[in-house]
Amino acid sequence: MIRVICVCGARPNFMKIAPLLREFAASGQFEVLLVHTGQHYDENMSKLFFEDLSLPAPDVNLEVGSGSHAVQTAEIMKQFEPVVEHFGPDYVLVVGDVNSTIACGLVAVKLEIRLLHVEAGLRSFDLSMPEEVNRILTDRISDMFFVTEPVGVENLLREGVDPDRVHLVGNLMVDTLLTNRQKAATSDILVRLGVEERSYGVVTLHRPANVDNREQFGEILRAFAEIQKEIPLLFPIHPRTKKNIMQMGMQRQIEVMENLRLIDPLGYLDFLHLLDHAEVVLTDSGGIQAETTILGVPCLTLRTVTEQPVTISEGTNHILPEVTCESILDVYRSIHKKASMPALWDGKAAERIVHTILKQHEIK
Ligand code: UD1
């Protein structure tokens, strides 16, 4: 049996891990230990996703919780090391670009365990994003790279990675979306929120660059103030954004918008249903850019760069020349639907990843 530790920690990791765990189990050749770092711990940021995605309970939960970047990363490393030593895996598999990804990656390579990085090679070329630092460092120390779109391969090769280690496999978020779309169709979230199909926009916002800076956040809210006059906006609010609104005393700016509705973060199936029937999505999330592309829902990403350019060239995504109220309104008014799907975003990424690991394992 090939022994693999699969790491997850934050909300966007859970959707990526789910199809992989199923595929590892189906192959019958892996012994998998699922480790949750506890980076996200609220019921609706974590537990709901395990239920919705039928994920098995983690074998180990490091329960590290929140903290500064240094504290969180260090705490994960401290707690993860003995788990790796005890399990003795052939591989540690990490996904995405969150603090849990780099923390566990570092522990693995220092124990000379081969590191597999899923969603490798993406770059925003903006080092002020914590995720960009996590991506670059994780890719620097990984042994095998699983990539979602061609630009990721280009980035890795330019950085000197051996092409034999790079595998373009598609996007696990899409595997999960396609597996769950039927199930999500039965969600009663529209009834619960009292909205009709295609009569609302969905907003999500949590990037430090947007919500930690009063001026930047204010620009975005000014644009929302205009857009919500045209279409009601539903805003499942991330805990850090909620905390910042309170701390920066911005409640009043939110309250005056009659058609901007703040709601609690939703589980995977409810949120997918809400996205699927939205008229438009305004977000700074990475995963939602991919999801709206597959659903064919217009998406305005409230950033000036994206590390997933295929969502623009092939999909329904749009970015901004600058994150100002005027730019947001300009692009919002010009967005339109497109139809094509990025190559390999077909629901079979997990299958390709597991197949590749098996093949490479035999070669070694
Ligand atoms: C993290 C990831 C980001 C990802 C996002 C998805 C990093 C550097 N960032 O950002 O890439 O897009 O997850 O959500 O890893 N909090 C709670 N309850 C929770 C989780 C967080 O209240 O369950 C609050 C805490 O106050 C915490 C803050 O949210 O300090 C930020 O959480 P953290 O995990 O540090 O970063 P995110 O902003 O969620």
mmCIF file of C-alpha atoms and ligand atoms in Angstrom:
data_model
loop_
_atom_site.group_PDB
_atom_site.id
_atom_site.type_symbol
_atom_site.label_atom_id
_atom_site.label_comp_id
_atom_site.label_asym_id
_atom_site.label_seq_id
_atom_site.Cartn_x
_atom_site.Cartn_y
_atom_site.Cartn_z
ATOM 1 C CA MET A 1 0.000 0.000 0.000
ATOM 2 C CA ILE A 2 1.160 3.526 -0.788
ATOM 3 C CA ARG A 3 0.855 5.729 2.283
ATOM 4 C CA VAL A 4 -0.336 9.307 1.735
ATOM 5 C CA ILE A 5 -1.169 12.092 4.139
ATOM 6 C CA CYS A 6 -3.767 14.437 2.623
ATOM 7 C CA VAL A 7 -3.814 17.873 4.203
ATOM 8 C CA CYS A 8 -6.733 20.277 4.355
ATOM 9 C CA GLY A 9 -7.196 23.346 6.514
ATOM 10 C CA ALA A 10 -9.244 26.153 5.041
ATOM 11 C CA ARG A 11 -12.621 26.272 3.314
ATOM 12 C CA PRO A 12 -11.410 26.133 -0.311
ATOM 13 C CA ASN A 13 -9.309 23.029 0.471
ATOM 14 C CA PHE A 14 -12.281 20.839 1.340
ATOM 15 C CA MET A 15 -13.732 20.878 -2.197
ATOM 16 C CA LYS A 16 -10.361 19.882 -3.621
ATOM 17 C CA ILE A 17 -9.715 17.027 -1.203
ATOM 18 C CA ALA A 18 -13.145 15.361 -1.556
ATOM 19 C CA PRO A 19 -12.804 13.875 -5.085
ATOM 20 C CA LEU A 20 -9.207 12.857 -4.406
ATOM 21 C CA LEU A 21 -10.122 10.860 -1.305
ATOM 22 C CA ARG A 22 -12.813 9.033 -3.279
ATOM 23 C CA GLU A 23 -10.363 8.214 -6.058
ATOM 24 C CA PHE A 24 -7.639 7.047 -3.653
ATOM 25 C CA ALA A 25 -10.183 4.747 -1.993
ATOM 26 C CA ALA A 26 -11.492 3.425 -5.314
ATOM 27 C CA SER A 27 -8.001 2.451 -6.491
ATOM 28 C CA GLY A 28 -7.522 0.213 -3.433
ATOM 29 C CA GLN A 29 -3.781 0.880 -3.462
ATOM 30 C CA PHE A 30 -3.479 3.700 -0.973
ATOM 31 C CA GLU A 31 -3.583 4.055 2.753
ATOM 32 C CA VAL A 32 -4.646 7.645 3.356
ATOM 33 C CA LEU A 33 -4.482 9.724 6.514
ATOM 34 C CA LEU A 34 -6.677 12.831 6.338
ATOM 35 C CA VAL A 35 -5.271 15.685 8.420
ATOM 36 C CA HIS A 36 -7.307 18.846 9.085
ATOM 37 C CA THR A 37 -5.094 21.606 10.422
ATOM 38 C CA GLY A 38 -8.035 23.463 11.977
ATOM 39 C CA GLN A 39 -7.135 26.746 10.202
ATOM 40 C CA HIS A 40 -10.862 27.142 9.597
ATOM 41 C CA TYR A 41 -12.911 25.905 12.511
ATOM 42 C CA ASP A 42 -16.338 27.621 12.531
ATOM 43 C CA GLU A 43 -19.166 25.207 11.930
ATOM 44 C CA ASN A 44 -20.152 26.971 8.698
ATOM 45 C CA MET A 45 -16.536 27.354 7.485
ATOM 46 C CA SER A 46 -15.629 23.702 8.024
ATOM 47 C CA LYS A 47 -18.075 21.127 9.445
ATOM 48 C CA LEU A 48 -20.869 21.989 6.999
ATOM 49 C CA PHE A 49 -18.490 21.263 4.124
ATOM 50 C CA PHE A 50 -17.555 17.854 5.491
ATOM 51 C CA GLU A 51 -21.273 17.038 5.646
ATOM 52 C CA ASP A 52 -22.210 18.487 2.249
ATOM 53 C CA LEU A 53 -19.278 16.870 0.469
ATOM 54 C CA SER A 54 -19.674 13.542 2.330
ATOM 55 C CA LEU A 55 -16.082 13.846 3.481
ATOM 56 C CA PRO A 56 -14.997 11.371 6.148
ATOM 57 C CA ALA A 57 -14.184 12.969 9.493
ATOM 58 C CA PRO A 58 -10.473 13.874 9.569
ATOM 59 C CA ASP A 59 -8.264 11.175 11.078
ATOM 60 C CA VAL A 60 -6.376 13.938 12.835
ATOM 61 C CA ASN A 61 -7.427 17.521 13.612
ATOM 62 C CA LEU A 62 -4.532 19.755 14.644
ATOM 63 C CA GLU A 63 -7.004 22.400 15.882
ATOM 64 C CA VAL A 64 -4.595 25.277 15.409
ATOM 65 C CA GLY A 65 -7.246 27.995 14.904
ATOM 66 C CA SER A 66 -6.548 31.632 14.033
ATOM 67 C CA GLY A 67 -3.467 33.758 14.608
ATOM 68 C CA SER A 68 -1.020 35.993 12.787
ATOM 69 C CA HIS A 69 0.553 34.393 9.728
ATOM 70 C CA ALA A 70 3.692 33.491 11.659
ATOM 71 C CA VAL A 71 1.808 32.081 14.621
ATOM 72 C CA GLN A 72 -0.631 30.097 12.492
ATOM 73 C CA THR A 73 2.084 28.696 10.207
ATOM 74 C CA ALA A 74 4.400 27.823 13.093
ATOM 75 C CA GLU A 75 1.625 26.213 15.100
ATOM 76 C CA ILE A 76 0.600 24.014 12.151
ATOM 77 C CA MET A 77 4.220 22.960 11.635
ATOM 78 C CA LYS A 78 4.690 22.089 15.300
ATOM 79 C CA GLN A 79 1.536 20.004 15.429
ATOM 80 C CA PHE A 80 1.962 18.363 12.024
ATOM 81 C CA GLU A 81 5.536 17.098 12.464
ATOM 82 C CA PRO A 82 4.778 14.337 15.001
ATOM 83 C CA VAL A 83 1.802 13.212 12.908
ATOM 84 C CA VAL A 84 4.063 12.695 9.897
ATOM 85 C CA GLU A 85 6.724 10.972 11.971
ATOM 86 C CA HIS A 86 4.146 8.627 13.438
ATOM 87 C CA PHE A 87 2.367 7.731 10.173
ATOM 88 C CA GLY A 88 5.533 7.469 8.072
ATOM 89 C CA PRO A 89 3.966 8.327 4.686
ATOM 90 C CA ASP A 90 5.437 7.863 1.217
ATOM 91 C CA TYR A 91 3.882 11.187 0.244
ATOM 92 C CA VAL A 92 2.340 14.290 1.767
ATOM 93 C CA LEU A 93 -0.282 15.873 -0.505
ATOM 94 C CA VAL A 94 -1.179 19.543 -0.095
ATOM 95 C CA VAL A 95 -3.663 21.603 -2.103
ATOM 96 C CA GLY A 96 -3.967 25.260 -3.023
ATOM 97 C CA ASP A 97 -2.170 28.184 -1.433
ATOM 98 C CA VAL A 98 -3.281 28.681 2.145
ATOM 99 C CA ASN A 99 -1.052 28.813 5.227
ATOM 100 C CA SER A 100 -1.789 25.124 5.910
ATOM 101 C CA THR A 101 -0.363 24.279 2.461
ATOM 102 C CA ILE A 102 3.089 25.766 3.002
ATOM 103 C CA ALA A 103 3.283 24.838 6.694
ATOM 104 C CA CYS A 104 2.662 21.143 6.049
ATOM 105 C CA GLY A 105 4.782 21.208 2.894
ATOM 106 C CA LEU A 106 7.795 22.472 4.838
ATOM 107 C CA VAL A 107 7.388 19.824 7.508
ATOM 108 C CA ALA A 108 7.175 17.086 4.872
ATOM 109 C CA VAL A 109 10.321 18.010 2.929
ATOM 110 C CA LYS A 110 12.394 18.473 6.076
ATOM 111 C CA LEU A 111 11.445 14.934 7.032
ATOM 112 C CA GLU A 112 12.433 13.912 3.488
ATOM 113 C CA ILE A 113 8.920 12.924 2.542
ATOM 114 C CA ARG A 114 7.963 13.548 -1.080
ATOM 115 C CA LEU A 115 5.586 16.457 -1.451
ATOM 116 C CA LEU A 116 2.707 16.486 -3.935
ATOM 117 C CA HIS A 117 1.233 19.909 -4.717
ATOM 118 C CA VAL A 118 -2.224 20.075 -6.246
ATOM 119 C CA GLU A 119 -3.119 23.364 -7.965
ATOM 120 C CA ALA A 120 0.560 24.077 -8.526
ATOM 121 C CA GLY A 121 2.052 26.750 -10.768
ATOM 122 C CA LEU A 122 -0.568 29.475 -10.429
ATOM 123 C CA ARG A 123 0.894 32.959 -9.995
ATOM 124 C CA SER A 124 -0.599 36.405 -9.475
ATOM 125 C CA PHE A 125 2.888 37.993 -9.512
ATOM 126 C CA ASP A 126 1.798 40.035 -6.518
ATOM 127 C CA LEU A 127 3.944 39.247 -3.499
ATOM 128 C CA SER A 128 1.750 41.350 -1.240
ATOM 129 C CA MET A 129 -0.762 38.472 -1.359
ATOM 130 C CA PRO A 130 -0.040 35.905 1.346
ATOM 131 C CA GLU A 131 -1.264 33.212 -1.050
ATOM 132 C CA GLU A 132 1.350 34.160 -3.675
ATOM 133 C CA VAL A 133 4.145 33.633 -1.143
ATOM 134 C CA ASN A 134 2.613 30.305 -0.140
ATOM 135 C CA ARG A 135 2.334 29.176 -3.773
ATOM 136 C CA ILE A 136 5.885 30.079 -4.765
ATOM 137 C CA LEU A 137 7.434 28.475 -1.702
ATOM 138 C CA THR A 138 5.329 25.318 -1.908
ATOM 139 C CA ASP A 139 6.237 24.879 -5.578
ATOM 140 C CA ARG A 140 9.909 25.435 -4.803
ATOM 141 C CA ILE A 141 9.966 22.367 -2.523
ATOM 142 C CA SER A 142 7.443 20.023 -4.189
ATOM 143 C CA ASP A 143 8.288 16.775 -5.983
ATOM 144 C CA MET A 144 5.205 16.434 -8.133
ATOM 145 C CA PHE A 145 3.099 19.243 -9.517
ATOM 146 C CA PHE A 146 -0.560 18.856 -10.477
ATOM 147 C CA VAL A 147 -1.688 21.801 -12.551
ATOM 148 C CA THR A 148 -5.165 23.101 -13.400
ATOM 149 C CA GLU A 149 -4.489 25.141 -16.547
ATOM 150 C CA PRO A 150 -1.707 25.627 -19.147
ATOM 151 C CA VAL A 151 -0.383 28.880 -17.682
ATOM 152 C CA GLY A 152 0.546 26.954 -14.519
ATOM 153 C CA VAL A 153 2.795 24.663 -16.558
ATOM 154 C CA GLU A 154 4.413 27.661 -18.252
ATOM 155 C CA ASN A 155 5.093 29.326 -14.900
ATOM 156 C CA LEU A 156 6.709 26.214 -13.432
ATOM 157 C CA LEU A 157 8.917 25.557 -16.458
ATOM 158 C CA ARG A 158 10.038 29.191 -16.461
ATOM 159 C CA GLU A 159 10.987 28.752 -12.803
ATOM 160 C CA GLY A 160 13.173 25.789 -13.764
ATOM 161 C CA VAL A 161 11.003 22.872 -12.678
ATOM 162 C CA ASP A 162 11.767 19.545 -14.398
ATOM 163 C CA PRO A 163 8.974 19.061 -16.985
ATOM 164 C CA ASP A 164 8.693 15.365 -16.076
ATOM 165 C CA ARG A 165 7.394 16.377 -12.677
ATOM 166 C CA VAL A 166 4.661 18.646 -14.017
ATOM 167 C CA HIS A 167 1.241 17.177 -14.816
ATOM 168 C CA LEU A 168 -1.616 19.124 -16.342
ATOM 169 C CA VAL A 169 -4.629 17.351 -14.864
ATOM 170 C CA GLY A 170 -7.518 19.842 -14.735
ATOM 171 C CA ASN A 171 -9.332 21.328 -11.814
ATOM 172 C CA LEU A 172 -10.545 19.438 -8.747
ATOM 173 C CA MET A 173 -13.031 22.224 -7.931
ATOM 174 C CA VAL A 174 -14.750 21.245 -11.153
ATOM 175 C CA ASP A 175 -14.820 17.554 -10.224
ATOM 176 C CA THR A 176 -16.615 18.522 -7.035
ATOM 177 C CA LEU A 177 -18.973 20.939 -8.732
ATOM 178 C CA LEU A 178 -20.044 18.435 -11.382
ATOM 179 C CA THR A 179 -20.479 15.665 -8.798
ATOM 180 C CA ASN A 180 -22.673 17.860 -6.632
ATOM 181 C CA ARG A 181 -24.647 19.987 -9.080
ATOM 182 C CA GLN A 182 -27.634 17.595 -9.129
ATOM 183 C CA LYS A 183 -27.668 17.323 -5.354
ATOM 184 C CA ALA A 184 -27.384 21.108 -5.022
ATOM 185 C CA ALA A 185 -30.425 21.491 -7.283
ATOM 186 C CA THR A 186 -32.585 20.231 -4.403
ATOM 187 C CA SER A 187 -31.400 23.004 -2.056
ATOM 188 C CA ASP A 188 -34.205 25.271 -0.861
ATOM 189 C CA ILE A 189 -31.884 28.223 -0.278
ATOM 190 C CA LEU A 190 -33.729 30.514 -2.729
ATOM 191 C CA VAL A 191 -36.997 29.923 -0.853
ATOM 192 C CA ARG A 192 -35.276 30.418 2.492
ATOM 193 C CA LEU A 193 -33.866 33.722 1.301
ATOM 194 C CA GLY A 194 -37.084 34.676 -0.510
ATOM 195 C CA VAL A 195 -35.444 35.316 -3.911
ATOM 196 C CA GLU A 196 -36.261 34.226 -7.461
ATOM 197 C CA GLU A 197 -33.861 32.655 -9.982
ATOM 198 C CA ARG A 198 -31.720 35.201 -11.873
ATOM 199 C CA SER A 199 -33.102 38.098 -9.880
ATOM 200 C CA TYR A 200 -30.104 38.678 -7.623
ATOM 201 C CA GLY A 201 -26.346 39.035 -7.498
ATOM 202 C CA VAL A 202 -24.012 37.164 -5.111
ATOM 203 C CA VAL A 203 -21.158 38.944 -3.344
ATOM 204 C CA THR A 204 -18.190 37.435 -1.509
ATOM 205 C CA LEU A 205 -15.220 39.364 -0.192
ATOM 206 C CA HIS A 206 -12.382 38.368 2.112
ATOM 207 C CA ARG A 207 -8.945 39.171 0.613
ATOM 208 C CA PRO A 208 -6.794 41.248 2.976
ATOM 209 C CA ALA A 209 -6.045 43.734 0.139
ATOM 210 C CA ASN A 210 -9.782 44.452 -0.157
ATOM 211 C CA VAL A 211 -11.098 44.209 3.358
ATOM 212 C CA ASP A 212 -8.172 45.121 5.629
ATOM 213 C CA ASN A 213 -7.780 48.544 4.061
ATOM 214 C CA ARG A 214 -10.468 51.068 4.869
ATOM 215 C CA GLU A 215 -10.055 53.099 1.700
ATOM 216 C CA GLN A 216 -10.098 50.086 -0.631
ATOM 217 C CA PHE A 217 -13.052 48.532 1.159
ATOM 218 C CA GLY A 218 -14.843 51.897 0.956
ATOM 219 C CA GLU A 219 -14.364 52.046 -2.845
ATOM 220 C CA ILE A 220 -15.896 48.605 -3.222
ATOM 221 C CA LEU A 221 -18.821 49.491 -0.966
ATOM 222 C CA ARG A 222 -19.467 52.669 -2.977
ATOM 223 C CA ALA A 223 -19.804 50.527 -6.098
ATOM 224 C CA PHE A 224 -22.095 48.069 -4.312
ATOM 225 C CA ALA A 225 -24.262 51.021 -3.277
ATOM 226 C CA GLU A 226 -24.948 51.715 -6.970
ATOM 227 C CA ILE A 227 -25.275 48.107 -8.127
ATOM 228 C CA GLN A 228 -27.773 47.167 -5.390
ATOM 229 C CA LYS A 229 -30.110 49.836 -6.742
ATOM 230 C CA GLU A 230 -30.323 47.746 -9.935
ATOM 231 C CA ILE A 231 -30.288 44.240 -8.489
ATOM 232 C CA PRO A 232 -30.482 42.883 -4.927
ATOM 233 C CA LEU A 233 -27.119 41.619 -3.678
ATOM 234 C CA LEU A 234 -26.785 38.640 -1.329
ATOM 235 C CA PHE A 235 -23.573 38.700 0.672
ATOM 236 C CA PRO A 236 -22.617 35.569 2.663
ATOM 237 C CA ILE A 237 -20.047 37.213 4.837
ATOM 238 C CA HIS A 238 -16.654 35.725 5.684
ATOM 239 C CA PRO A 239 -15.690 35.968 9.396
ATOM 240 C CA ARG A 240 -12.641 38.189 8.723
ATOM 241 C CA THR A 241 -14.764 40.627 6.671
ATOM 242 C CA LYS A 242 -17.400 40.756 9.382
ATOM 243 C CA LYS A 243 -14.751 41.424 12.009
ATOM 244 C CA ASN A 244 -13.234 44.214 9.897
ATOM 245 C CA ILE A 245 -16.578 45.951 9.314
ATOM 246 C CA MET A 246 -17.017 46.150 13.088
ATOM 247 C CA GLN A 247 -13.424 47.163 13.816
ATOM 248 C CA MET A 248 -13.325 49.823 11.117
ATOM 249 C CA GLY A 249 -16.773 51.128 12.101
ATOM 250 C CA MET A 250 -18.224 50.617 8.626
ATOM 251 C CA GLN A 251 -21.608 49.236 9.730
ATOM 252 C CA ARG A 252 -23.446 52.403 8.745
ATOM 253 C CA GLN A 253 -22.136 52.285 5.154
ATOM 254 C CA ILE A 254 -23.536 48.761 4.892
ATOM 255 C CA GLU A 255 -26.833 49.404 6.645
ATOM 256 C CA VAL A 256 -27.871 52.221 4.313
ATOM 257 C CA MET A 257 -27.858 49.816 1.357
ATOM 258 C CA GLU A 258 -31.389 48.452 1.442
ATOM 259 C CA ASN A 259 -30.748 45.794 -1.186
ATOM 260 C CA LEU A 260 -27.421 44.491 0.122
ATOM 261 C CA ARG A 261 -28.252 41.577 2.387
ATOM 262 C CA LEU A 262 -25.609 40.200 4.716
ATOM 263 C CA ILE A 263 -26.115 36.533 5.492
ATOM 264 C CA ASP A 264 -24.060 33.891 7.307
ATOM 265 C CA PRO A 265 -21.559 31.842 5.270
ATOM 266 C CA LEU A 266 -23.377 29.001 3.496
ATOM 267 C CA GLY A 267 -22.540 25.325 3.096
ATOM 268 C CA TYR A 268 -21.300 23.979 -0.226
ATOM 269 C CA LEU A 269 -24.630 22.800 -1.671
ATOM 270 C CA ASP A 270 -26.634 25.907 -0.729
ATOM 271 C CA PHE A 271 -23.902 28.163 -2.040
ATOM 272 C CA LEU A 272 -23.583 26.234 -5.299
ATOM 273 C CA HIS A 273 -27.349 26.496 -5.815
ATOM 274 C CA LEU A 274 -27.234 30.212 -5.094
ATOM 275 C CA LEU A 275 -24.382 30.696 -7.590
ATOM 276 C CA ASP A 276 -26.028 28.545 -10.242
ATOM 277 C CA HIS A 277 -29.123 30.766 -10.288
ATOM 278 C CA ALA A 278 -27.463 34.147 -9.846
ATOM 279 C CA GLU A 279 -27.605 36.864 -12.474
ATOM 280 C CA VAL A 280 -24.107 38.008 -11.637
ATOM 281 C CA VAL A 281 -21.354 37.317 -9.078
ATOM 282 C CA LEU A 282 -19.007 39.894 -7.534
ATOM 283 C CA THR A 283 -16.135 38.268 -5.674
ATOM 284 C CA ASP A 284 -12.473 38.252 -4.731
ATOM 285 C CA SER A 285 -12.374 34.476 -4.251
ATOM 286 C CA GLY A 286 -10.201 32.222 -6.397
ATOM 287 C CA GLY A 287 -12.460 29.173 -6.416
ATOM 288 C CA ILE A 288 -15.583 31.106 -7.351
ATOM 289 C CA GLN A 289 -13.895 32.331 -10.540
ATOM 290 C CA ALA A 290 -13.606 28.690 -11.622
ATOM 291 C CA GLU A 291 -17.093 27.744 -10.447
ATOM 292 C CA THR A 292 -18.861 30.580 -12.273
ATOM 293 C CA THR A 293 -16.974 29.646 -15.445
ATOM 294 C CA ILE A 294 -18.393 26.142 -15.323
ATOM 295 C CA LEU A 295 -21.872 27.390 -14.400
ATOM 296 C CA GLY A 296 -21.773 30.042 -17.143
ATOM 297 C CA VAL A 297 -22.649 32.811 -14.686
ATOM 298 C CA PRO A 298 -20.969 36.204 -15.293
ATOM 299 C CA CYS A 299 -18.361 36.916 -12.637
ATOM 300 C CA LEU A 300 -16.686 40.188 -11.799
ATOM 301 C CA THR A 301 -13.519 39.559 -9.792
ATOM 302 C CA LEU A 302 -12.715 42.504 -7.555
ATOM 303 C CA ARG A 303 -8.984 42.323 -8.219
ATOM 304 C CA THR A 304 -6.644 43.583 -10.935
ATOM 305 C CA VAL A 305 -5.020 40.192 -11.529
ATOM 306 C CA THR A 306 -6.060 36.584 -11.596
ATOM 307 C CA GLU A 307 -3.832 33.549 -11.268
ATOM 308 C CA GLN A 308 -6.390 31.619 -13.366
ATOM 309 C CA PRO A 309 -6.392 33.478 -16.718
ATOM 310 C CA VAL A 310 -8.305 30.668 -18.404
ATOM 311 C CA THR A 311 -11.412 31.814 -16.505
ATOM 312 C CA ILE A 312 -11.168 35.038 -18.513
ATOM 313 C CA SER A 313 -10.040 33.739 -21.920
ATOM 314 C CA GLU A 314 -12.452 30.780 -21.898
ATOM 315 C CA GLY A 315 -14.873 31.481 -19.116
ATOM 316 C CA THR A 316 -17.172 34.154 -17.745
ATOM 317 C CA ASN A 317 -14.711 35.946 -15.490
ATOM 318 C CA HIS A 318 -13.662 39.611 -15.655
ATOM 319 C CA ILE A 319 -11.024 41.492 -13.683
ATOM 320 C CA LEU A 320 -10.563 45.218 -13.139
ATOM 321 C CA PRO A 321 -7.999 47.742 -14.412
ATOM 322 C CA GLU A 322 -8.029 49.113 -10.841
ATOM 323 C CA VAL A 323 -10.154 48.407 -7.802
ATOM 324 C CA THR A 324 -12.073 51.677 -7.694
ATOM 325 C CA CYS A 325 -15.766 52.387 -7.588
ATOM 326 C CA GLU A 326 -15.721 53.725 -11.169
ATOM 327 C CA SER A 327 -13.874 50.708 -12.582
ATOM 328 C CA ILE A 328 -16.160 48.274 -10.822
ATOM 329 C CA LEU A 329 -19.228 50.013 -12.244
ATOM 330 C CA ASP A 330 -17.723 50.249 -15.751
ATOM 331 C CA VAL A 331 -16.838 46.570 -15.958
ATOM 332 C CA TYR A 332 -20.061 45.515 -14.239
ATOM 333 C CA ARG A 333 -22.061 47.280 -16.939
ATOM 334 C CA SER A 334 -20.108 45.653 -19.760
ATOM 335 C CA ILE A 335 -20.010 42.021 -18.686
ATOM 336 C CA HIS A 336 -21.569 39.333 -20.759
ATOM 337 C CA LYS A 337 -21.791 35.569 -20.874
ATOM 338 C CA LYS A 338 -19.466 33.261 -22.762
ATOM 339 C CA ALA A 339 -19.958 29.585 -23.355
ATOM 340 C CA SER A 340 -16.791 27.521 -23.711
ATOM 341 C CA MET A 341 -15.109 25.368 -21.057
ATOM 342 C CA PRO A 342 -11.375 25.251 -20.289
ATOM 343 C CA ALA A 343 -9.625 22.053 -21.418
ATOM 344 C CA LEU A 344 -9.604 19.224 -18.848
ATOM 345 C CA TRP A 345 -12.140 20.966 -16.600
ATOM 346 C CA ASP A 346 -14.310 17.928 -17.062
ATOM 347 C CA GLY A 347 -14.660 16.328 -13.629
ATOM 348 C CA LYS A 348 -11.816 13.857 -14.100
ATOM 349 C CA ALA A 349 -8.886 15.673 -12.452
ATOM 350 C CA ALA A 350 -8.792 13.387 -9.394
ATOM 351 C CA GLU A 351 -8.692 10.319 -11.642
ATOM 352 C CA ARG A 352 -5.714 11.766 -13.539
ATOM 353 C CA ILE A 353 -3.864 12.698 -10.344
ATOM 354 C CA VAL A 354 -4.209 9.243 -8.798
ATOM 355 C CA HIS A 355 -3.290 7.569 -12.082
ATOM 356 C CA THR A 356 -0.146 9.742 -12.350
ATOM 357 C CA ILE A 357 0.945 9.059 -8.777
ATOM 358 C CA LEU A 358 0.594 5.318 -9.359
ATOM 359 C CA LYS A 359 2.563 5.486 -12.599
ATOM 360 C CA GLN A 360 5.369 7.623 -11.131
ATOM 361 C CA HIS A 361 5.502 5.451 -8.018
ATOM 362 C CA GLU A 362 6.141 2.384 -10.179
ATOM 363 C CA ILE A 363 8.953 4.171 -12.061
ATOM 364 C CA LYS A 364 10.809 5.095 -8.834
HETATM 365 C C1 UD1 B 1 -7.710 31.855 4.173
HETATM 366 C C2 UD1 B 1 -6.619 31.763 3.103
HETATM 367 C C3 UD1 B 1 -7.151 32.315 1.780
HETATM 368 C C4 UD1 B 1 -8.450 31.655 1.386
HETATM 369 C C5 UD1 B 1 -9.432 31.801 2.532
HETATM 370 C C6 UD1 B 1 -10.763 31.174 2.234
HETATM 371 C C7 UD1 B 1 -4.337 32.021 3.969
HETATM 372 C C8 UD1 B 1 -3.171 32.927 4.035
HETATM 373 N N1 UD1 B 1 -5.456 32.560 3.463
HETATM 374 O O1 UD1 B 1 -7.970 33.244 4.382
HETATM 375 O O2 UD1 B 1 -6.192 32.057 0.772
HETATM 376 O O3 UD1 B 1 -8.947 32.257 0.212
HETATM 377 O O4 UD1 B 1 -8.871 31.188 3.699
HETATM 378 O O5 UD1 B 1 -11.683 31.484 3.226
HETATM 379 O O6 UD1 B 1 -4.239 30.867 4.332
HETATM 380 N N2 UD1 B 1 -12.075 33.090 11.191
HETATM 381 C C9 UD1 B 1 -13.130 32.703 11.973
HETATM 382 N N3 UD1 B 1 -13.565 31.419 11.853
HETATM 383 C C10 UD1 B 1 -12.992 30.529 11.004
HETATM 384 C C11 UD1 B 1 -11.907 30.947 10.219
HETATM 385 C C12 UD1 B 1 -11.466 32.219 10.323
HETATM 386 O O7 UD1 B 1 -13.673 33.471 12.736
HETATM 387 O O8 UD1 B 1 -13.453 29.378 10.935
HETATM 388 C C13 UD1 B 1 -11.616 34.488 11.266
HETATM 389 C C14 UD1 B 1 -10.554 34.698 12.301
HETATM 390 O O9 UD1 B 1 -10.757 35.926 12.893
HETATM 391 C C15 UD1 B 1 -9.280 34.751 11.487
HETATM 392 C C16 UD1 B 1 -9.771 35.352 10.181
HETATM 393 O O10 UD1 B 1 -11.092 34.877 10.016
HETATM 394 O O11 UD1 B 1 -8.262 35.480 12.074
HETATM 395 C C17 UD1 B 1 -8.937 34.971 8.994
HETATM 396 O O12 UD1 B 1 -8.824 33.551 8.885
HETATM 397 P P1 UD1 B 1 -7.517 32.919 8.196
HETATM 398 O O13 UD1 B 1 -7.667 31.448 8.075
HETATM 399 O O14 UD1 B 1 -6.298 33.433 8.862
HETATM 400 O O15 UD1 B 1 -7.524 33.566 6.741
HETATM 401 P P2 UD1 B 1 -8.722 33.746 5.689
HETATM 402 O O16 UD1 B 1 -8.963 35.179 5.507
HETATM 403 O O17 UD1 B 1 -9.890 32.872 5.979
#
